[in-house]
Amino acid sequence: MKRRAADVLIEVLSAHDVERVFCVPGESYLSALDALSDHAGIDVVTCRHEGGAGFMAVADARLTGRPGIALVSRGPGAMNAAIAVHTAQQDAVPLVLFIGQVERAHRHMAAFQEVDYGQVFGSMTKWVVEVNDAQRLAECVATAFHYACSGTPGPVVVALPEDMLEDMVDTERAYRLPLPAAGASDLSLKRVASMIEQARRPLIIAGGLLKNEAGQTALQCTAQAFGVPVATAVRHADLLANDHPLFAGHLAYGAPAALAQAVAQADLVIAVGTRLGDVTTQGYRFPAAPQPLQPLIHVWPDASALGALRRTDLGLVADPVSFLVDLCDFAPAVIDPDHQVWSRQLHQVAQALTDWDGPADAEDGVVFSSVVQAADRLLADDAIITIDAGNFGGWVQRLMRFGGGRQMVAPSSGAMGYGVPAAVAASLRYPDRQVVCFVGDGGFLMTGNELATAIQYGAHPILVISDNGAYGTIRMHQEKHFPQRVSATDLRNPDFAAVARNFGALGIRVDDSSQIDAALRTALAAGGPAVISVRTSLQYISASATIDQLRERAMLSQ
């Protein structure tokens, strides 16, 4: 039986258990939108910007472990979605981006909104395919899902010429390709266990490929079985409950010196589910590249990521979760006392960093620590916290408890504008859980329009805006390198609470710390989307230094 290619496309999505897609509609893929209208099992979320749609798909993938799906139109739509493709690549998150394309007869003629997607996206995707033969559409889409999920997860782009989607095809039923499974041999597992036994100060660095229930369970069980402390890769502080005695800290952007110095005393590093990028390793200093100062065991499902940047004593191409589960079978009968002492030392360092005894308010506004401390007290243990890019996030990472059910959803790519769309996606995915987004004034004005999407589809995230009237992270670097020479970082902002009310959300303005608890309680009880705009101190520009301190250090270094 012949079917329209657009209908085949949607059948293949259904075969891959896709039940939600994010889009901004475009005439270049109208047939696919028409086919979606006949499939009640796939929820279509119409967004207000392709960047927002892409970010929602990336966040949804992070939450579900399945590929996020976004559909955008050709040319400008594709370019707007590029930020999500880059984020998925940096975060090793599976994403399939479908892009409309000009008619096949007009390709390579500089047609309206024509783009060569292979050239544009080739360096940041695992695969780019333009489906010109409708008979191969099902095959190409199944292959796209396979590429997105196998080895190092990541983004795939599928270009769909608009006339191809109307072709009638006679193809086999939609199918999916089985994913390969890689595991460590017993010999390798015995060697890992022996190396841990011989080390006095072993350390696990856990990354995003463990960011699921099975991964977190396996991580805790293995760490406990061997008595090995766990530090988490950037933006993954929720992999182990932060109050667990084996939690050794979060290797985030500009990790505090005390933490960096403490973990560097390790005499064995077992990196599991992380590529050990520059942020997690604090600029390739720990484990150092190309020559680490301690033995390194690196576990990742893609051989190309092992041993390419730094020497590894043992590189294992294996599924990180399966590796940890299998390693538990080789755990010692008795935990080494040295491991216990070492774990206590690291946990004490990590716990000490959560202390903040500074002021709640400054002359120029609320110190954002006050907001985060209140949120930590009031939010449920299973709350989902999304974090945009910016210095305010340092307060969240330092003072908010994660793990044990409380999730962190944030981009390691440092992409501004991720937080609000991620919160919308999280609230749609888990409508019964509290979802709170921490975002700066700059980031909110990039994708805050997706508040309209939240209202349209019944999502109810709480958006907490740090309004300090500046691109704070860049201002911080200015003060480090060009003290008192401010350039291009000042912002003049609207009344964000009033903006929220105009969208139809609850809008609350906070001008001093005494208002924070009431604002959070009101937002949590509202039952709908809410925006809490906090007039934040610029002087307390980060969780580690004030502007005056940065200037003083800069002057002393000159």
Coordinates of C-alpha atoms in Angstrom, one line a residue:
M1 CA 0.0 0.0 0.0
K2 CA 1.4 3.4 -1.0
R3 CA 1.6 6.1 1.6
R4 CA 2.6 9.7 1.7
A5 CA 6.2 10.1 2.9
A6 CA 5.1 12.6 5.6
D7 CA 2.9 9.9 7.1
V8 CA 5.8 7.4 7.0
L9 CA 7.9 9.9 8.9
I10 CA 5.5 10.1 11.7
E11 CA 5.1 6.3 11.8
V12 CA 8.8 6.0 12.3
L13 CA 8.7 8.5 15.1
S14 CA 6.0 6.5 16.8
A15 CA 8.1 3.3 16.3
H16 CA 10.8 5.0 18.3
D17 CA 8.5 5.8 21.2
V18 CA 8.3 9.5 20.4
E19 CA 5.3 11.0 22.2
R20 CA 6.3 14.7 22.2
V21 CA 7.9 17.0 19.7
F22 CA 8.8 20.7 19.9
C23 CA 8.4 22.9 16.9
V24 CA 8.0 26.3 15.4
P25 CA 5.8 25.7 12.3
G26 CA 7.1 26.4 8.8
E27 CA 5.8 26.1 5.3
S28 CA 8.8 23.9 4.4
Y29 CA 7.4 21.0 6.3
L30 CA 3.7 21.6 6.2
S31 CA 3.1 18.0 5.2
A32 CA 4.8 16.7 8.3
L33 CA 2.6 18.9 10.4
D34 CA -0.5 17.7 8.6
A35 CA 0.6 14.1 9.2
L36 CA 1.1 14.8 13.0
S37 CA -2.6 15.9 13.2
D38 CA -3.6 12.3 12.6
H39 CA -1.4 10.9 15.3
A40 CA -2.9 11.6 18.7
G41 CA -0.1 9.7 20.4
I42 CA 2.4 12.4 19.6
D43 CA 2.0 15.7 21.5
V44 CA 3.0 18.7 19.5
V45 CA 4.3 21.7 21.5
T46 CA 4.4 24.9 19.5
C47 CA 7.1 27.2 20.7
R48 CA 7.8 30.9 20.2
H49 CA 11.3 30.6 18.9
E50 CA 13.3 27.8 17.3
G51 CA 16.1 28.3 20.0
G52 CA 13.4 27.6 22.6
A53 CA 12.1 24.6 20.8
G54 CA 15.6 23.2 20.5
F55 CA 16.4 23.8 24.1
M56 CA 13.1 22.1 25.2
A57 CA 14.0 19.1 23.1
V58 CA 17.5 18.9 24.7
A59 CA 16.1 19.2 28.2
D60 CA 13.4 16.6 27.5
A61 CA 16.1 14.2 26.3
R62 CA 18.1 14.8 29.5
L63 CA 15.0 14.0 31.6
T64 CA 13.9 10.9 29.7
G65 CA 17.1 9.5 28.3
R66 CA 15.5 9.3 24.9
P67 CA 16.3 11.5 21.9
G68 CA 14.7 14.9 22.0
I69 CA 12.8 15.8 18.9
A70 CA 12.5 19.3 17.3
L71 CA 11.1 20.4 14.0
V72 CA 11.9 23.7 12.4
S73 CA 11.7 25.4 9.1
R74 CA 14.4 25.9 6.6
G75 CA 17.1 28.7 6.6
P76 CA 16.3 31.1 9.5
G77 CA 14.5 28.5 11.5
A78 CA 17.5 26.1 11.2
M79 CA 19.9 28.8 12.2
N80 CA 17.9 29.7 15.3
A81 CA 17.9 26.1 16.3
A82 CA 21.7 25.8 15.9
I83 CA 22.3 26.7 19.6
A84 CA 20.4 23.6 20.7
V85 CA 22.5 21.4 18.3
H86 CA 25.7 22.8 19.8
T87 CA 24.4 22.3 23.3
A88 CA 23.4 18.7 22.6
Q89 CA 26.9 18.0 21.2
Q90 CA 28.6 19.6 24.2
D91 CA 26.4 17.8 26.7
A92 CA 26.4 14.4 24.9
V93 CA 22.6 14.4 24.7
P94 CA 20.7 12.6 21.9
L95 CA 18.8 15.1 19.7
V96 CA 17.1 14.6 16.3
L97 CA 16.5 17.9 14.6
F98 CA 14.2 17.8 11.5
I99 CA 14.6 20.8 9.2
G100 CA 12.5 21.6 6.2
Q101 CA 14.4 22.1 2.9
V102 CA 13.6 23.8 -0.4
E103 CA 12.2 21.8 -3.3
R104 CA 14.6 19.3 -4.8
A105 CA 14.5 20.9 -8.2
H106 CA 15.6 24.2 -6.7
R107 CA 18.6 23.0 -4.7
H108 CA 21.9 24.6 -5.4
M109 CA 20.2 27.6 -7.1
A110 CA 20.3 30.0 -4.2
A111 CA 16.6 29.4 -3.6
F112 CA 14.6 31.2 -1.0
Q113 CA 16.0 30.3 2.5
E114 CA 18.2 27.6 1.0
V115 CA 21.0 26.3 3.3
D116 CA 23.5 23.5 2.8
Y117 CA 22.9 21.8 6.2
G118 CA 25.9 19.4 5.8
Q119 CA 28.3 22.3 5.7
V120 CA 26.5 24.3 8.4
F121 CA 26.0 21.5 11.0
G122 CA 28.7 19.0 10.0
S123 CA 31.2 20.0 12.7
M124 CA 28.8 19.7 15.6
T125 CA 26.6 16.8 14.7
K126 CA 27.1 13.0 14.5
W127 CA 25.3 12.9 11.1
V128 CA 23.6 15.2 8.7
V129 CA 21.4 13.7 6.0
E130 CA 19.1 15.2 3.4
V131 CA 16.5 12.8 2.3
N132 CA 15.9 13.2 -1.4
D133 CA 14.5 9.8 -2.1
A134 CA 11.3 9.2 -0.2
Q135 CA 11.7 5.5 -0.5
R136 CA 14.7 5.8 1.9
L137 CA 12.9 8.1 4.4
A138 CA 12.1 5.4 7.0
E139 CA 15.6 4.0 6.7
C140 CA 17.3 7.4 7.1
V141 CA 15.2 8.3 10.1
A142 CA 15.9 5.0 11.8
T143 CA 19.6 5.5 11.2
A144 CA 19.4 9.0 12.6
F145 CA 18.0 7.7 15.9
H146 CA 20.7 5.0 15.9
Y147 CA 23.4 7.6 15.5
A148 CA 21.9 9.9 18.1
C149 CA 21.9 7.2 20.8
S150 CA 24.9 5.0 20.0
G151 CA 28.5 5.6 21.2
T152 CA 28.7 9.2 22.3
P153 CA 25.1 10.4 22.4
G154 CA 24.6 13.6 20.4
P155 CA 22.7 15.6 17.8
V156 CA 21.7 14.5 14.3
V157 CA 20.1 16.7 11.6
V158 CA 17.6 15.4 9.1
A159 CA 16.7 17.7 6.2
L160 CA 13.4 17.1 4.5
P161 CA 12.8 18.7 1.1
E162 CA 9.2 19.9 1.2
D163 CA 8.2 18.2 -2.1
M164 CA 9.7 14.9 -1.0
L165 CA 7.3 14.8 1.9
E166 CA 4.4 14.6 -0.6
D167 CA 5.8 11.7 -2.5
M168 CA 3.9 8.4 -2.4
V169 CA 6.1 5.6 -1.3
D170 CA 5.8 1.8 -0.9
T171 CA 8.1 0.9 1.9
E172 CA 8.3 -1.7 4.7
R173 CA 6.7 -0.9 8.0
A174 CA 8.5 1.5 10.2
Y175 CA 11.3 -0.1 12.2
R176 CA 14.1 0.8 14.6
L177 CA 17.7 -0.4 14.7
P178 CA 19.0 -2.2 17.8
L179 CA 21.7 -0.3 19.7
P180 CA 25.1 -2.0 20.2
A181 CA 26.0 -2.9 23.8
A182 CA 29.6 -2.6 25.0
G183 CA 30.8 -3.9 28.3
A184 CA 34.1 -4.5 30.2
S185 CA 35.5 -8.0 30.4
D186 CA 36.0 -9.8 33.7
L187 CA 39.7 -9.4 33.2
S188 CA 39.4 -5.6 32.9
L189 CA 37.0 -5.4 35.9
K190 CA 39.5 -7.4 38.0
R191 CA 42.2 -5.0 37.0
V192 CA 40.0 -2.0 38.0
A193 CA 39.2 -3.6 41.4
S194 CA 42.9 -4.3 41.9
M195 CA 43.9 -0.7 41.1
I196 CA 41.3 0.6 43.5
E197 CA 42.6 -1.8 46.2
Q198 CA 46.2 -0.7 45.8
A199 CA 45.3 3.0 45.8
R200 CA 45.1 5.0 49.1
R201 CA 43.1 7.9 47.7
P202 CA 41.0 6.7 44.8
L203 CA 38.4 9.1 43.3
I204 CA 35.4 8.5 41.0
I205 CA 34.5 11.4 38.7
A206 CA 30.9 10.7 37.6
G207 CA 29.4 12.3 34.5
G208 CA 26.2 12.8 32.5
L209 CA 25.8 9.3 31.1
L210 CA 24.9 8.2 34.6
K211 CA 22.1 10.7 34.7
N212 CA 19.2 8.2 35.1
E213 CA 17.8 6.2 37.9
A214 CA 19.8 3.1 37.0
G215 CA 23.0 5.1 36.7
Q216 CA 22.6 6.8 40.0
T217 CA 21.8 3.6 41.8
A218 CA 24.8 1.8 40.3
L219 CA 27.1 4.8 41.1
Q220 CA 26.0 4.8 44.8
C221 CA 26.2 1.0 45.1
T222 CA 29.7 0.9 43.6
A223 CA 31.0 3.8 45.6
Q224 CA 29.8 2.3 48.8
A225 CA 31.0 -1.2 48.0
F226 CA 34.6 0.1 47.4
G227 CA 34.5 3.0 49.8
V228 CA 35.5 5.4 47.0
P229 CA 34.4 9.1 47.1
V230 CA 32.6 10.6 44.2
A231 CA 33.1 14.0 42.6
T232 CA 30.6 14.9 39.9
A233 CA 31.3 16.5 36.4
V234 CA 30.1 20.0 35.7
R235 CA 26.3 20.4 35.9
H236 CA 25.8 16.9 37.3
A237 CA 25.8 17.6 41.0
D238 CA 22.6 15.5 41.4
L239 CA 24.3 12.1 40.6
L240 CA 24.8 11.4 44.3
A241 CA 22.9 12.9 47.2
N242 CA 25.1 15.8 48.4
D243 CA 24.7 14.9 52.0
H244 CA 26.0 11.3 51.3
P245 CA 29.3 10.7 53.1
L246 CA 31.0 9.7 49.8
F247 CA 30.0 13.0 48.0
A248 CA 33.2 14.8 47.2
G249 CA 32.0 17.9 45.5
H250 CA 30.9 19.3 42.1
L251 CA 33.6 20.1 39.6
A252 CA 31.8 23.1 38.1
Y253 CA 33.0 26.3 36.4
G254 CA 35.8 27.8 38.5
A255 CA 35.5 25.3 41.3
P256 CA 36.7 26.7 44.6
A257 CA 40.4 26.4 45.2
A258 CA 39.8 24.3 48.3
L259 CA 37.9 21.7 46.3
A260 CA 40.3 21.7 43.4
Q261 CA 43.3 21.2 45.7
A262 CA 41.5 18.5 47.7
V263 CA 40.6 16.3 44.8
A264 CA 44.0 16.7 43.2
Q265 CA 45.4 14.7 46.0
A266 CA 43.9 11.6 44.5
D267 CA 46.3 8.8 43.6
L268 CA 43.8 7.1 41.2
V269 CA 41.0 8.6 39.1
I270 CA 38.1 6.5 37.8
A271 CA 36.2 8.6 35.3
V272 CA 32.8 7.1 34.5
G273 CA 30.3 8.6 32.0
T274 CA 32.3 11.8 31.5
R275 CA 34.5 12.9 28.6
L276 CA 36.7 14.9 31.1
G277 CA 36.3 18.2 29.2
D278 CA 38.0 21.4 30.1
V279 CA 35.5 22.6 32.6
T280 CA 35.3 19.4 34.7
T281 CA 39.1 19.2 34.7
Q282 CA 39.5 22.9 35.5
G283 CA 41.3 23.7 32.3
Y284 CA 42.7 20.2 31.7
R285 CA 44.6 20.4 35.0
F286 CA 42.9 17.5 36.8
P287 CA 43.3 14.9 35.5
A288 CA 45.9 16.8 33.6
A289 CA 46.3 16.5 29.8
P290 CA 48.1 15.1 28.0
Q291 CA 49.9 13.4 31.0
P292 CA 47.9 13.0 34.2
L293 CA 49.7 13.1 37.5
Q294 CA 48.0 10.0 38.7
P295 CA 46.8 6.7 37.1
L296 CA 43.6 7.2 35.1
I297 CA 40.8 4.7 34.4
H298 CA 38.4 6.1 31.8
V299 CA 35.0 4.5 31.0
W300 CA 33.0 5.8 28.0
P301 CA 31.0 4.0 25.3
D302 CA 33.0 5.5 22.4
A303 CA 36.6 4.5 21.7
S304 CA 37.4 7.9 20.0
A305 CA 37.0 9.7 23.4
L306 CA 39.5 7.4 25.2
G307 CA 43.2 8.3 25.2
A308 CA 42.8 11.0 22.5
L309 CA 43.6 14.0 24.8
R310 CA 45.3 12.4 27.7
R311 CA 47.1 9.2 28.5
T312 CA 44.9 6.6 30.2
D313 CA 46.2 3.6 32.2
L314 CA 43.0 1.8 31.3
G315 CA 40.5 2.9 28.8
L316 CA 37.3 0.9 28.7
V317 CA 34.8 1.1 25.9
A318 CA 31.7 0.2 27.9
D319 CA 28.3 1.4 28.9
P320 CA 29.0 3.3 32.1
V321 CA 26.0 2.0 34.0
S322 CA 26.7 -1.6 33.1
F323 CA 30.3 -1.1 34.0
L324 CA 29.4 0.0 37.5
V325 CA 26.9 -2.8 38.0
D326 CA 29.5 -5.4 36.9
L327 CA 32.3 -3.9 38.9
C328 CA 30.3 -4.4 42.1
D329 CA 30.8 -8.1 41.8
F330 CA 34.5 -7.6 42.4
A331 CA 34.1 -5.4 45.5
P332 CA 36.3 -6.3 48.5
A333 CA 34.9 -8.0 51.6
V334 CA 36.2 -5.2 53.8
I335 CA 36.6 -1.5 52.8
D336 CA 40.1 -0.2 53.1
P337 CA 40.4 2.1 56.2
D338 CA 42.6 4.5 54.1
H339 CA 39.6 4.9 51.7
Q340 CA 37.3 5.8 54.6
V341 CA 39.7 8.5 55.9
W342 CA 40.1 9.9 52.4
S343 CA 36.4 10.0 51.8
R344 CA 35.7 11.8 55.1
Q345 CA 38.3 14.4 54.2
L346 CA 36.8 15.2 50.8
H347 CA 33.3 15.2 52.1
Q348 CA 34.2 17.7 54.8
V349 CA 35.7 20.0 52.2
A350 CA 32.6 19.7 50.0
Q351 CA 30.3 20.4 52.9
A352 CA 32.3 23.4 54.1
L353 CA 31.8 25.0 50.7
T354 CA 28.1 25.1 51.3
D355 CA 28.5 27.5 54.2
W356 CA 27.7 31.2 53.6
D357 CA 27.8 33.6 56.5
G358 CA 27.9 36.8 54.4
P359 CA 25.2 39.5 54.3
A360 CA 21.7 38.8 53.0
D361 CA 21.5 42.2 51.4
A362 CA 23.9 44.8 50.1
E363 CA 23.5 48.5 49.3
D364 CA 22.7 47.7 45.7
G365 CA 20.3 44.8 46.2
V366 CA 19.8 41.3 47.5
V367 CA 22.7 39.0 47.7
F368 CA 21.6 36.0 45.6
S369 CA 22.7 33.6 48.3
S370 CA 19.6 34.5 50.2
V371 CA 17.3 33.4 47.4
V372 CA 19.1 30.1 47.0
Q373 CA 19.2 29.3 50.7
A374 CA 15.4 30.0 50.9
A375 CA 14.7 27.8 47.9
D376 CA 16.8 25.0 49.3
R377 CA 14.7 25.1 52.5
L378 CA 11.3 25.4 50.8
L379 CA 11.5 23.2 47.7
A380 CA 10.6 19.5 47.8
D381 CA 13.2 16.8 47.7
D382 CA 12.1 15.8 44.2
A383 CA 12.1 19.3 42.8
I384 CA 13.6 19.8 39.3
I385 CA 16.0 22.8 39.1
T386 CA 16.9 24.2 35.8
I387 CA 19.8 26.7 35.6
D388 CA 20.7 29.1 32.9
A389 CA 24.2 30.3 32.2
G390 CA 25.5 33.1 34.4
N391 CA 27.3 33.9 37.7
F392 CA 24.1 33.5 39.7
G393 CA 24.3 29.8 38.9
G394 CA 27.4 29.6 41.1
W395 CA 25.2 30.4 44.1
V396 CA 22.8 27.6 43.1
Q397 CA 25.6 25.1 42.7
R398 CA 27.2 26.0 46.0
L399 CA 24.2 26.3 48.3
M400 CA 21.4 24.1 46.8
R401 CA 21.3 20.5 47.8
F402 CA 21.0 18.1 44.9
G403 CA 20.6 14.4 44.5
G404 CA 18.4 12.1 46.4
G405 CA 15.6 12.9 44.0
R406 CA 16.3 16.6 43.5
Q407 CA 17.5 17.1 39.9
M408 CA 19.8 19.6 38.2
V409 CA 19.1 20.3 34.6
A410 CA 21.6 22.7 33.1
P411 CA 23.8 23.0 30.0
S412 CA 27.5 22.3 30.4
S413 CA 27.9 24.3 27.1
G414 CA 27.3 27.5 29.0
A415 CA 24.5 28.5 26.6
M416 CA 22.4 31.5 27.7
G417 CA 18.7 31.0 27.2
Y418 CA 18.5 27.3 28.2
G419 CA 16.9 27.7 31.6
V420 CA 13.4 28.9 30.8
P421 CA 12.7 26.5 27.9
A422 CA 14.2 23.6 30.0
A423 CA 11.8 24.5 32.8
V424 CA 8.8 24.5 30.5
A425 CA 9.9 21.1 29.1
A426 CA 10.4 19.7 32.6
S427 CA 7.0 20.9 33.8
L428 CA 5.3 19.4 30.8
R429 CA 7.1 16.1 31.4
Y430 CA 6.5 16.0 35.2
P431 CA 3.4 18.1 35.9
D432 CA 3.2 16.9 39.5
R433 CA 6.7 18.0 40.5
Q434 CA 8.0 21.5 41.5
V435 CA 10.0 23.0 38.6
V436 CA 12.1 26.0 39.4
C437 CA 14.4 27.9 36.9
F438 CA 17.2 30.2 38.0
V439 CA 17.9 32.6 35.3
G440 CA 19.7 35.9 34.9
D441 CA 18.2 39.1 33.4
G442 CA 20.2 38.5 30.2
G443 CA 19.2 34.9 29.8
F444 CA 15.5 35.6 30.5
L445 CA 15.4 38.2 27.7
M446 CA 16.7 35.7 25.3
T447 CA 14.1 33.0 25.7
G448 CA 11.6 34.3 28.3
N449 CA 9.1 34.4 25.6
E450 CA 8.6 30.7 26.1
L451 CA 6.6 31.7 29.2
A452 CA 3.8 32.0 26.6
T453 CA 4.3 28.4 25.7
A454 CA 4.1 27.3 29.3
I455 CA 0.8 29.1 29.7
Q456 CA -0.6 27.7 26.4
Y457 CA 0.1 24.1 27.4
G458 CA -0.5 24.2 31.1
A459 CA 3.0 24.0 32.4
H460 CA 3.7 25.8 35.7
P461 CA 7.4 26.5 36.2
I462 CA 8.6 29.1 38.7
L463 CA 11.2 31.4 37.1
V464 CA 13.5 33.2 39.5
I465 CA 15.3 36.0 37.8
S466 CA 18.5 37.5 39.1
D467 CA 18.1 41.1 37.9
N468 CA 21.4 42.9 38.5
G469 CA 21.2 45.0 35.3
A470 CA 24.3 43.5 33.8
Y471 CA 25.8 40.6 31.8
G472 CA 27.3 39.5 35.1
T473 CA 29.7 36.8 34.0
I474 CA 31.3 39.1 31.4
R475 CA 31.4 42.0 33.9
M476 CA 33.2 39.7 36.3
H477 CA 35.9 39.0 33.7
Q478 CA 36.1 42.7 32.8
E479 CA 36.9 43.5 36.5
K480 CA 39.5 40.8 36.5
H481 CA 41.3 41.9 33.4
F482 CA 40.2 45.6 32.9
P483 CA 39.3 46.8 36.4
Q484 CA 36.9 49.7 36.5
R485 CA 36.7 49.8 32.7
V486 CA 33.1 48.7 32.1
S487 CA 32.2 48.2 28.4
A488 CA 29.0 46.7 26.8
T489 CA 27.9 44.8 29.9
D490 CA 25.3 47.2 31.4
L491 CA 21.6 46.4 30.9
R492 CA 18.5 48.4 31.2
N493 CA 15.7 46.0 32.0
P494 CA 11.9 46.1 32.0
D495 CA 9.9 45.4 35.1
F496 CA 10.0 41.6 34.9
A497 CA 7.1 41.0 37.3
A498 CA 4.9 43.3 35.2
V499 CA 6.0 41.4 32.1
A500 CA 5.0 38.1 33.7
R501 CA 1.6 39.5 34.5
N502 CA 1.1 40.6 31.0
F503 CA 1.8 37.1 29.8
G504 CA -0.8 35.9 32.2
A505 CA 1.5 34.5 34.9
L506 CA 2.0 35.4 38.5
G507 CA 4.6 38.2 38.8
I508 CA 6.3 39.0 42.1
R509 CA 9.1 41.6 42.7
V510 CA 11.6 41.1 45.5
D511 CA 13.7 44.1 46.6
D512 CA 15.1 42.8 49.9
S513 CA 15.8 39.5 51.5
S514 CA 12.9 39.7 53.9
Q515 CA 10.5 39.2 51.0
I516 CA 12.0 36.0 49.7
D517 CA 10.3 33.4 51.7
A518 CA 6.8 34.8 51.1
A519 CA 7.5 35.2 47.4
L520 CA 8.5 31.6 47.1
R521 CA 5.6 30.3 49.2
T522 CA 3.2 32.3 47.1
A523 CA 4.7 31.1 43.8
L524 CA 4.7 27.4 45.0
A525 CA 1.0 27.7 46.0
A526 CA -0.1 29.5 42.9
G527 CA -0.7 26.3 40.8
G528 CA 0.4 28.1 37.6
P529 CA 3.5 29.7 36.1
A530 CA 5.2 32.4 38.2
V531 CA 8.0 34.8 37.9
I532 CA 9.9 36.1 40.9
S533 CA 12.1 39.0 39.9
V534 CA 14.9 39.7 42.4
R535 CA 16.7 43.0 42.4
T536 CA 20.1 41.4 42.9
S537 CA 23.4 43.0 44.1
L538 CA 25.9 43.5 41.3
Q539 CA 28.6 44.1 44.0
Y540 CA 28.2 40.5 45.1
I541 CA 28.8 39.4 41.5
S542 CA 29.6 35.8 42.2
A543 CA 29.7 33.2 44.9
S544 CA 33.5 33.6 45.3
A545 CA 34.2 37.3 45.1
T546 CA 32.7 40.8 45.1
I547 CA 33.5 43.4 42.5
D548 CA 35.7 45.3 45.0
Q549 CA 37.7 42.1 45.7
L550 CA 38.1 41.5 42.0
R551 CA 39.4 45.0 41.4
E552 CA 41.8 44.8 44.4
R553 CA 43.2 41.5 43.1
A554 CA 43.6 42.9 39.6
M555 CA 45.4 46.0 40.8
L556 CA 47.8 43.9 42.9
S557 CA 48.6 41.7 40.0
Q558 CA 49.6 44.6 37.8

